[in-house]
Coordinates of C-alpha atoms and ligand atoms in Angstrom, one line a residue:
M913 CA -0.1 0.1 0.1
S914 CA 3.4 1.9 -0.6
A915 CA 2.3 3.4 -3.7
T916 CA -1.0 4.6 -2.7
L917 CA 0.9 6.6 0.8
D918 CA 3.5 8.0 -1.4
S919 CA 0.8 9.2 -3.8
L920 CA -1.0 12.0 -1.3
P921 CA 0.3 15.1 -1.1
S922 CA 3.0 16.0 1.9
S923 CA 0.5 17.6 3.0
S924 CA -1.6 16.0 4.0
R925 CA 0.0 13.3 5.6
E926 CA 1.9 13.6 9.3
P927 CA 3.8 12.2 11.7
S928 CA 2.4 9.0 13.5
G929 CA 2.4 9.5 17.1
A930 CA 0.5 11.9 19.2
A931 CA 1.3 15.3 19.8
P932 CA 2.7 15.6 23.3
S933 CA 0.6 17.9 25.7
P934 CA 3.0 20.4 28.1
A935 CA 1.3 18.6 30.8
G936 CA -0.9 15.9 32.2
P937 CA -3.0 13.6 29.5
P938 CA -3.1 13.3 26.3
V939 CA -6.4 15.4 25.0
V940 CA -9.1 14.5 22.1
A941 CA -10.5 17.4 20.7
V942 CA -13.7 15.7 18.9
V943 CA -15.3 17.6 16.2
G944 CA -19.4 17.0 16.9
G945 CA -21.5 16.5 20.6
G946 CA -23.7 13.7 19.5
Q947 CA -24.3 10.4 20.7
L948 CA -20.9 9.0 19.7
A949 CA -19.3 11.4 21.0
R950 CA -21.1 11.0 23.7
M951 CA -20.2 6.5 23.4
M952 CA -16.7 7.8 23.7
A953 CA -16.7 9.0 27.4
P954 CA -16.5 6.7 29.8
A955 CA -13.7 4.9 27.9
A956 CA -11.9 8.4 28.2
G957 CA -12.5 8.6 31.8
E958 CA -11.5 4.6 31.4
L959 CA -8.3 4.9 30.2
G960 CA -7.7 8.8 31.8
I961 CA -7.5 10.5 29.0
H962 CA -9.3 13.9 28.3
L963 CA -11.9 14.3 26.1
R964 CA -13.0 17.8 24.7
V965 CA -15.7 17.8 22.3
L966 CA -17.0 20.9 19.6
V967 CA -20.9 20.8 20.6
E968 CA -23.4 21.8 18.4
E969 CA -25.6 23.6 22.0
P970 CA -24.8 24.3 25.4
M971 CA -27.1 20.7 26.2
S972 CA -26.2 18.3 23.2
S973 CA -25.7 14.5 23.6
A974 CA -21.8 14.7 24.3
A975 CA -22.2 17.8 26.3
Q976 CA -24.8 16.5 29.5
V977 CA -21.7 13.8 30.0
V978 CA -18.3 15.5 29.2
T979 CA -16.9 18.3 31.2
D980 CA -14.6 20.3 28.4
T981 CA -17.1 21.0 25.5
P982 CA -16.3 24.4 23.9
V983 CA -19.7 25.1 21.3
G984 CA -19.4 25.6 18.0
V985 CA -20.0 24.0 14.5
A986 CA -18.0 22.0 13.0
S987 CA -18.2 24.6 9.7
D988 CA -16.9 27.1 11.5
E989 CA -13.2 27.1 11.1
A990 CA -11.9 29.7 13.8
A991 CA -14.5 27.4 16.8
I992 CA -12.3 24.3 15.3
R993 CA -8.7 25.9 15.5
S994 CA -10.3 27.9 19.5
L995 CA -10.6 23.7 20.2
I996 CA -7.3 22.2 19.5
A997 CA -6.1 25.8 21.2
P998 CA -4.3 25.3 24.6
S999 CA -7.4 25.1 27.4
D1000 CA -5.2 25.7 30.2
G1001 CA -2.1 26.1 29.2
V1002 CA -2.8 21.9 26.9
A1003 CA -3.3 21.6 23.5
A1004 CA -5.2 19.0 20.8
S1005 CA -3.0 15.5 20.9
V1006 CA -5.1 14.7 17.9
L1007 CA -8.3 16.2 16.5
T1008 CA -10.8 13.7 15.3
F1009 CA -14.8 13.4 14.5
E1010 CA -17.9 11.8 15.3
H1011 CA -19.4 12.9 11.7
E1012 CA -17.8 13.8 8.7
H1013 CA -19.0 16.8 7.5
V1014 CA -15.4 18.4 8.3
P1015 CA -14.0 21.2 6.2
N1016 CA -11.0 19.5 4.8
A1017 CA -8.9 22.9 3.5
L1018 CA -9.1 23.7 7.1
L1019 CA -7.7 20.5 8.9
T1020 CA -5.5 20.1 5.9
D1021 CA -3.9 23.4 7.6
L1022 CA -3.3 21.5 10.8
I1023 CA -1.7 19.5 10.2
E1024 CA 0.7 21.9 8.4
H1025 CA 0.8 23.1 11.4
G1026 CA 1.5 20.8 13.6
T1027 CA -2.0 18.9 14.8
P1028 CA -2.7 15.2 14.6
V1029 CA -5.4 15.0 11.8
R1030 CA -7.6 12.1 12.6
P1031 CA -8.9 10.2 9.9
G1032 CA -7.2 12.9 7.8
P1033 CA -9.2 15.2 5.4
H1034 CA -7.4 12.6 2.2
A1035 CA -8.9 9.6 3.8
L1036 CA -12.4 12.2 5.2
V1037 CA -13.1 12.9 1.3
Q1038 CA -13.9 9.2 0.6
A1039 CA -17.0 9.2 3.3
Q1040 CA -17.9 12.8 3.2
D1041 CA -18.6 12.3 -1.1
K1042 CA -20.3 9.1 -2.3
I1043 CA -18.5 10.1 -5.6
V1044 CA -15.4 10.4 -4.8
M1045 CA -15.7 6.9 -2.1
R1046 CA -16.9 4.5 -5.6
R1047 CA -14.1 5.8 -7.7
R1048 CA -11.4 5.2 -4.9
L1049 CA -13.2 2.2 -4.2
T1050 CA -13.5 1.1 -8.0
E1051 CA -9.8 1.9 -7.6
L1052 CA -8.9 -0.6 -4.9
G1053 CA -10.4 -3.4 -7.0
V1054 CA -12.7 -3.4 -3.9
P1055 CA -16.2 -4.8 -4.9
C1056 CA -18.8 -2.3 -5.9
P1057 CA -22.6 -1.9 -7.3
R1058 CA -22.4 -0.4 -10.4
W1059 CA -23.2 2.4 -10.2
A1060 CA -22.8 5.8 -12.8
P1061 CA -22.2 9.4 -11.8
L1062 CA -24.4 11.9 -13.0
P1063 CA -23.6 14.5 -14.9
A1064 CA -24.3 17.7 -13.1
S1065 CA -23.5 19.6 -16.7
S1066 CA -27.8 20.3 -17.2
P1067 CA -30.7 18.6 -15.8
E1068 CA -31.2 17.1 -19.6
E1069 CA -28.0 15.7 -20.0
G1070 CA -28.6 14.5 -15.7
R1071 CA -32.0 12.8 -17.6
A1072 CA -30.5 11.4 -20.4
A1073 CA -28.1 9.9 -18.3
L1074 CA -29.5 8.5 -16.2
A1075 CA -32.7 7.0 -18.5
A1076 CA -29.3 5.2 -19.8
F1077 CA -28.6 3.1 -17.0
L1078 CA -31.8 1.9 -16.4
D1079 CA -32.0 0.8 -19.7
E1080 CA -28.2 -1.0 -18.7
V1081 CA -29.9 -2.3 -15.1
G1082 CA -33.3 -2.9 -16.1
G1083 CA -35.0 -0.4 -14.6
E1084 CA -34.9 -0.1 -11.9
A1085 CA -31.6 1.6 -9.8
V1086 CA -31.1 3.7 -6.5
V1087 CA -29.7 7.2 -7.0
K1088 CA -27.6 8.8 -4.6
T1089 CA -26.9 12.5 -3.8
S1090 CA -23.4 12.2 -3.3
R1091 CA -22.8 14.5 -0.5
G1092 CA -25.1 15.6 2.6
G1093 CA -27.3 12.4 3.3
Y1094 CA -27.8 10.1 6.1
D1095 CA -30.1 6.9 7.4
G1096 CA -31.3 7.1 3.8
K1097 CA -32.3 10.9 3.3
G1098 CA -30.8 11.0 0.1
V1099 CA -31.0 8.4 -1.0
R1100 CA -34.3 7.1 -3.2
V1101 CA -35.1 3.8 -5.6
V1102 CA -36.0 5.3 -9.0
S1103 CA -37.8 3.9 -12.4
S1104 CA -37.9 7.3 -14.0
P1105 CA -35.9 10.1 -13.9
D1106 CA -39.7 11.6 -12.9
D1107 CA -38.7 10.1 -10.1
V1108 CA -35.9 12.3 -8.9
A1109 CA -36.8 15.9 -11.1
D1110 CA -36.6 17.8 -7.8
W1111 CA -32.8 16.6 -6.9
F1112 CA -32.0 17.1 -11.1
T1113 CA -33.2 20.8 -9.8
A1114 CA -31.5 21.5 -6.8
V1115 CA -28.3 19.4 -8.6
A1116 CA -28.9 23.2 -11.0
D1117 CA -29.0 25.0 -7.8
G1118 CA -25.8 24.3 -6.4
G1119 CA -26.8 21.5 -5.0
P1120 CA -24.3 17.9 -4.1
A1121 CA -23.6 16.2 -7.3
L1122 CA -25.2 12.8 -8.4
L1123 CA -24.4 9.3 -9.3
V1124 CA -26.9 6.2 -9.9
E1125 CA -26.7 2.3 -8.5
E1126 CA -28.0 -0.7 -9.6
K1127 CA -30.7 -1.9 -7.2
V1128 CA -28.4 -4.2 -5.8
P1129 CA -30.9 -7.8 -5.0
F1130 CA -29.5 -7.9 -1.7
V1131 CA -30.4 -11.1 1.0
R1132 CA -28.9 -9.1 3.8
E1133 CA -26.3 -6.1 5.3
L1134 CA -23.6 -7.2 6.9
A1135 CA -21.4 -4.3 8.7
A1136 CA -17.4 -5.2 8.8
L1137 CA -15.9 -3.2 11.4
V1138 CA -11.2 -2.3 12.1
A1139 CA -9.4 -0.2 13.5
R1140 CA -6.0 0.9 12.1
R1141 CA -3.5 3.6 14.2
P1142 CA -1.0 5.0 12.3
S1143 CA 1.8 2.9 13.2
G1144 CA -0.1 0.7 10.3
E1145 CA -1.7 -2.1 13.7
V1146 CA -4.9 -3.4 12.4
R1147 CA -7.9 -5.5 14.0
A1148 CA -11.2 -6.1 12.6
W1149 CA -14.6 -7.1 14.9
P1150 CA -16.5 -9.9 13.4
V1151 CA -18.6 -9.7 10.7
V1152 CA -22.0 -7.8 11.9
E1153 CA -25.6 -8.5 10.6
S1154 CA -27.8 -4.8 10.0
V1155 CA -31.0 -4.5 9.6
Q1156 CA -32.8 -1.4 8.3
R1157 CA -36.2 -0.1 8.7
D1158 CA -36.9 3.0 6.5
G1159 CA -33.1 3.8 5.5
V1160 CA -32.1 3.6 9.3
C1161 CA -30.4 1.0 10.9
S1162 CA -32.7 -1.1 13.7
E1163 CA -31.0 -3.6 14.7
V1164 CA -27.6 -5.1 14.6
I1165 CA -27.0 -8.7 15.1
A1166 CA -23.5 -9.7 16.4
P1167 CA -21.8 -12.3 14.2
A1168 CA -24.3 -12.5 11.6
P1169 CA -25.9 -14.9 11.7
G1170 CA -25.1 -18.2 9.7
L1171 CA -22.2 -15.7 7.8
S1172 CA -19.5 -18.8 7.2
A1173 CA -16.3 -18.3 8.1
E1174 CA -15.1 -17.7 4.8
L1175 CA -17.6 -14.8 4.1
D1176 CA -16.6 -12.8 7.3
G1177 CA -13.1 -13.4 6.7
R1178 CA -12.9 -11.9 2.7
A1179 CA -15.6 -9.4 4.0
R1180 CA -12.3 -8.0 7.1
E1181 CA -9.8 -8.0 4.1
I1182 CA -12.3 -6.1 2.2
A1183 CA -12.7 -4.1 5.1
T1184 CA -8.6 -3.8 5.8
T1185 CA -7.9 -3.2 2.2
V1186 CA -10.3 0.1 2.5
A1187 CA -8.4 0.9 6.1
E1188 CA -5.0 0.4 4.7
G1189 CA -5.8 1.8 1.2
L1190 CA -7.4 4.9 2.0
D1191 CA -4.6 5.2 5.1
V1192 CA -7.5 6.2 7.9
T1193 CA -7.0 6.3 11.0
G1194 CA -9.3 5.4 13.7
V1195 CA -12.5 3.4 13.2
L1196 CA -13.7 2.8 10.3
A1197 CA -17.1 1.0 9.5
V1198 CA -17.6 -1.1 6.3
E1199 CA -21.4 -1.1 5.2
M1200 CA -21.5 -4.3 2.7
F1201 CA -24.9 -6.2 1.0
E1202 CA -24.6 -9.8 0.8
V1203 CA -25.2 -11.0 -2.9
A1204 CA -25.1 -14.6 -4.3
G1205 CA -21.9 -14.7 -6.3
P1206 CA -21.6 -15.5 -10.1
D1207 CA -20.8 -19.1 -8.5
G1208 CA -24.1 -19.1 -6.6
G1209 CA -22.6 -18.9 -3.1
P1210 CA -22.7 -15.8 -0.9
T1211 CA -20.6 -12.6 -1.6
V1212 CA -20.1 -9.3 -1.3
L1213 CA -20.1 -5.9 -1.9
V1214 CA -19.4 -3.5 -0.5
N1215 CA -22.1 0.2 0.2
E1216 CA -20.2 2.9 1.8
L1217 CA -17.8 3.7 4.1
A1218 CA -17.5 6.3 7.4
M1219 CA -15.0 7.1 9.7
R1220 CA -15.6 6.8 12.9
P1221 CA -17.3 5.1 15.2
H1222 CA -20.7 3.6 13.9
N1223 CA -23.8 2.5 14.7
S1224 CA -23.1 -1.4 13.5
G1225 CA -20.9 -0.8 15.9
H1226 CA -22.7 -0.3 19.1
W1227 CA -23.0 -4.1 20.2
T1228 CA -19.1 -3.5 20.9
I1229 CA -20.0 -1.5 23.3
D1230 CA -21.6 -4.9 25.7
G1231 CA -20.9 -8.0 23.4
A1232 CA -16.7 -7.2 22.8
V1233 CA -13.6 -6.6 25.1
T1234 CA -13.0 -4.1 23.6
S1235 CA -15.5 -1.1 22.2
Q1236 CA -15.3 0.6 18.8
F1237 CA -15.4 4.1 21.1
E1238 CA -12.0 2.6 23.5
Q1239 CA -11.3 1.3 20.4
H1240 CA -11.5 4.7 18.9
L1241 CA -9.4 7.0 21.2
R1242 CA -6.8 4.5 21.6
A1243 CA -6.6 4.8 17.7
V1244 CA -6.1 7.7 17.3
L1245 CA -3.7 8.4 20.0
D1246 CA -1.7 5.7 18.4
L1247 CA -1.9 3.3 21.0
P1248 CA -1.7 -0.6 20.8
L1249 CA -5.5 -1.5 20.2
G1250 CA -7.4 -4.0 22.3
A1251 CA -8.9 -6.9 21.4
T1252 CA -12.0 -7.1 18.7
T1253 CA -12.9 -11.0 20.2
P1254 CA -16.9 -11.1 21.7
T1255 CA -17.8 -11.7 25.3
A1256 CA -21.1 -13.6 24.2
A1257 CA -22.2 -16.3 21.9
W1258 CA -24.9 -13.0 19.7
T1259 CA -25.4 -9.8 20.9
V1260 CA -28.1 -8.2 19.6
M1261 CA -28.6 -4.5 18.8
A1262 CA -31.8 -2.2 19.1
N1263 CA -32.3 1.5 18.5
V1264 CA -34.9 3.1 19.7
L1265 CA -36.0 5.3 16.7
G1266 CA -38.6 7.5 17.4
S1267 CA -40.5 7.5 20.6
T1268 CA -44.2 8.5 22.3
L1269 CA -43.0 9.1 25.9
D1270 CA -42.8 12.8 26.9
E1271 CA -39.0 11.6 28.3
L1272 CA -37.6 8.2 27.6
T1273 CA -36.6 7.1 31.5
D1274 CA -40.0 7.0 32.1
A1275 CA -39.8 3.3 30.7
L1276 CA -37.4 3.0 32.5
P1277 CA -38.7 1.2 35.8
E1278 CA -40.5 -1.5 33.0
V1279 CA -37.7 -2.0 30.8
L1280 CA -35.7 -2.3 33.9
A1281 CA -37.3 -4.9 35.5
A1282 CA -38.3 -7.1 32.9
F1283 CA -34.7 -7.0 31.4
P1284 CA -32.5 -6.9 34.1
E1285 CA -30.1 -9.2 31.7
A1286 CA -30.2 -5.2 28.7
R1287 CA -28.2 -2.9 28.2
V1288 CA -29.8 0.2 27.9
N1289 CA -27.9 3.0 26.6
L1290 CA -29.6 6.8 25.5
Y1291 CA -28.6 9.5 24.3
G1292 CA -30.5 12.2 25.6
K1293 CA -31.8 13.4 22.4
G1294 CA -35.1 15.3 22.4
I1295 CA -37.7 12.9 20.9
R1296 CA -38.7 13.5 17.7
P1297 CA -39.6 10.9 15.6
G1298 CA -38.2 8.1 13.7
R1299 CA -34.5 10.2 15.7
K1300 CA -32.6 7.2 17.0
L1301 CA -32.3 8.5 20.7
G1302 CA -30.5 4.9 22.2
H1303 CA -30.6 1.8 22.1
V1304 CA -29.9 -1.9 24.0
N1305 CA -28.0 -4.3 23.8
V1306 CA -29.0 -7.9 25.0
S1307 CA -26.3 -10.9 24.6
G1308 CA -26.7 -14.9 25.4
D1309 CA -26.3 -18.0 24.0
D1310 CA -29.7 -18.5 22.7
L1311 CA -30.0 -15.6 20.0
D1312 CA -33.9 -15.8 18.7
E1313 CA -34.6 -14.8 22.9
V1314 CA -31.1 -12.1 22.7
R1315 CA -33.1 -11.1 19.6
R1316 CA -36.4 -10.6 20.5
R1317 CA -35.6 -9.1 24.5
A1318 CA -33.5 -6.3 22.6
I1319 CA -36.3 -4.9 20.6
A1320 CA -38.6 -5.6 23.3
A1321 CA -36.7 -3.4 25.3
A1322 CA -36.5 -1.4 22.6
A1323 CA -40.4 -1.4 21.8
L1324 CA -40.3 -0.2 25.3
L1325 CA -38.9 2.9 25.2
R1326 CA -40.0 3.7 22.2
G1327 CA -43.4 3.8 24.6
E1328 CA -44.7 0.7 23.1
P1329 CA -47.1 -1.8 25.1
V1330 CA -45.1 -5.1 24.5
E1331 CA -45.7 -8.3 26.3
T1332 CA -42.8 -8.2 29.4
T1333 CA -42.7 -11.6 30.7
T1334 CA -39.2 -12.1 32.2
E1335 CA -37.1 -15.6 31.4
E1336 CA -37.5 -16.5 34.4
E1337 CA -41.3 -16.2 34.8
A1338 CA -41.6 -17.6 30.9
N1339 CA -39.3 -21.3 31.9
A1340 CA -42.0 -21.3 35.3
Ligands
ADP1668 N1 -27.9 0.0 -4.7 C1 -28.5 0.0 -3.7 N2 -29.0 -1.7 -3.7 C2 -30.2 -1.4 -3.2 N3 -30.2 -0.8 -1.8 C3 -29.3 0.0 -1.4 C4 -28.3 1.0 -2.4 N4 -27.6 1.4 -1.2 C5 -28.8 1.5 -0.6 N5 -29.6 0.9 -0.6 C6 -30.7 1.0 1.3 O1 -30.6 2.0 0.7 C7 -29.6 2.2 2.4 C8 -29.1 3.6 3.0 O2 -28.2 4.0 2.0 P1 -27.5 4.4 1.7 O3 -26.0 5.1 0.8 O4 -26.2 4.1 3.1 O5 -26.7 5.6 2.7 P2 -26.7 6.9 4.2 O6 -25.7 7.8 3.8 O7 -28.1 6.8 4.3 O8 -26.5 5.3 4.5 C9 -29.1 1.1 2.5 O9 -28.7 0.8 4.1 C10 -29.9 0.2 1.6 O10 -30.4 -1.0 2.9
MG1669 MG1 -25.2 3.9 4.8

């Protein structure tokens, strides 16, 4: 992979090791104050690492549990500069992120002035722009769905290119905005250019470019999670199945049921190739589709990348020796990575997406009584329909039971009526 690294502009590379803090523990500066930054806090506390998080609002999810939380937005250069500048005499050892929407030119400048930025801007761009990502993955030989960028020169040319692609793939395809999408916003299944007429108009008005992909007839969705540190060490967790509802992850099953050791190895190998090929530092999630290969046996295609802890890795908090949040901190500080071994046969993570309750904590008496083994994690966010408000992890030996209980506990937190017999009662 050295050829890949050599081809990077020298300004976007950085020396390995974290910049030493003049005094005290290392300071990890994180851009973004949502649940991902919040879930870094317990691991930082345990390792004695100081977290400093740029939060959007004083009561953002992360600000409720982290003590050092300047307020500002990721697009504000001055806010990011002051995030890494000395505070009480201590500058940030490293800058990292809980989302990819950050200004890359600024990051390059910070690196030139001596602050390690992990992952670096040369890697981040591949997670910010789905067209850039597809091009690079194709160059790396990573298997992807058939795809094409849609010309942004004029709506007519864009529509003609989409119509041609639809003809080629049999009438149905998936159009995506190259930038700014998340949780299925920015992804649409189409059978005619009219289905994305509004997006073509938006492109003409300066909105993000579009790409089209074949609609993959996947058996299920998988995610391969790895972490890589600047000195090169890479560790991968077992590959998981992720279940989406309306484009949003609703459940993760770890490890993916029935996945052969061969395909697990193949998916991990692809994620490692991506981490090394793009010089990713920190946690990398590679979303994949499991499909029938040319010989009929199962194989994988890469959907997209996230260069940060990811929803598909929340199970690791309670189901693996090292959580993705601790691993991300270790990786960005260039510390030895932790074991990724599962601590139970199965762990199922169920997301709490929206709730009819006034406060999620109102459900705690019932949830904790009914599911004493469940690991409940609430994010302290305001309730909105479909919003990711928390998750529940349940581990055990019986996958059906583990899955049923994780889903039921999450349903209670959404305010839905649920049959809450305990395992003991059910067995009595
Ligand atoms: N080419 C495709 N074929 C079939 N389904 C797709 C395709 N691309 C995306 N999807 C579905 O849409 C979901 C969201 O798409 P993704 O590109 O991951 O966007 P987001 O950035 O919103 O997560 C995927 O998890 C998958 O369920
Ligand atoms: Mg996705």
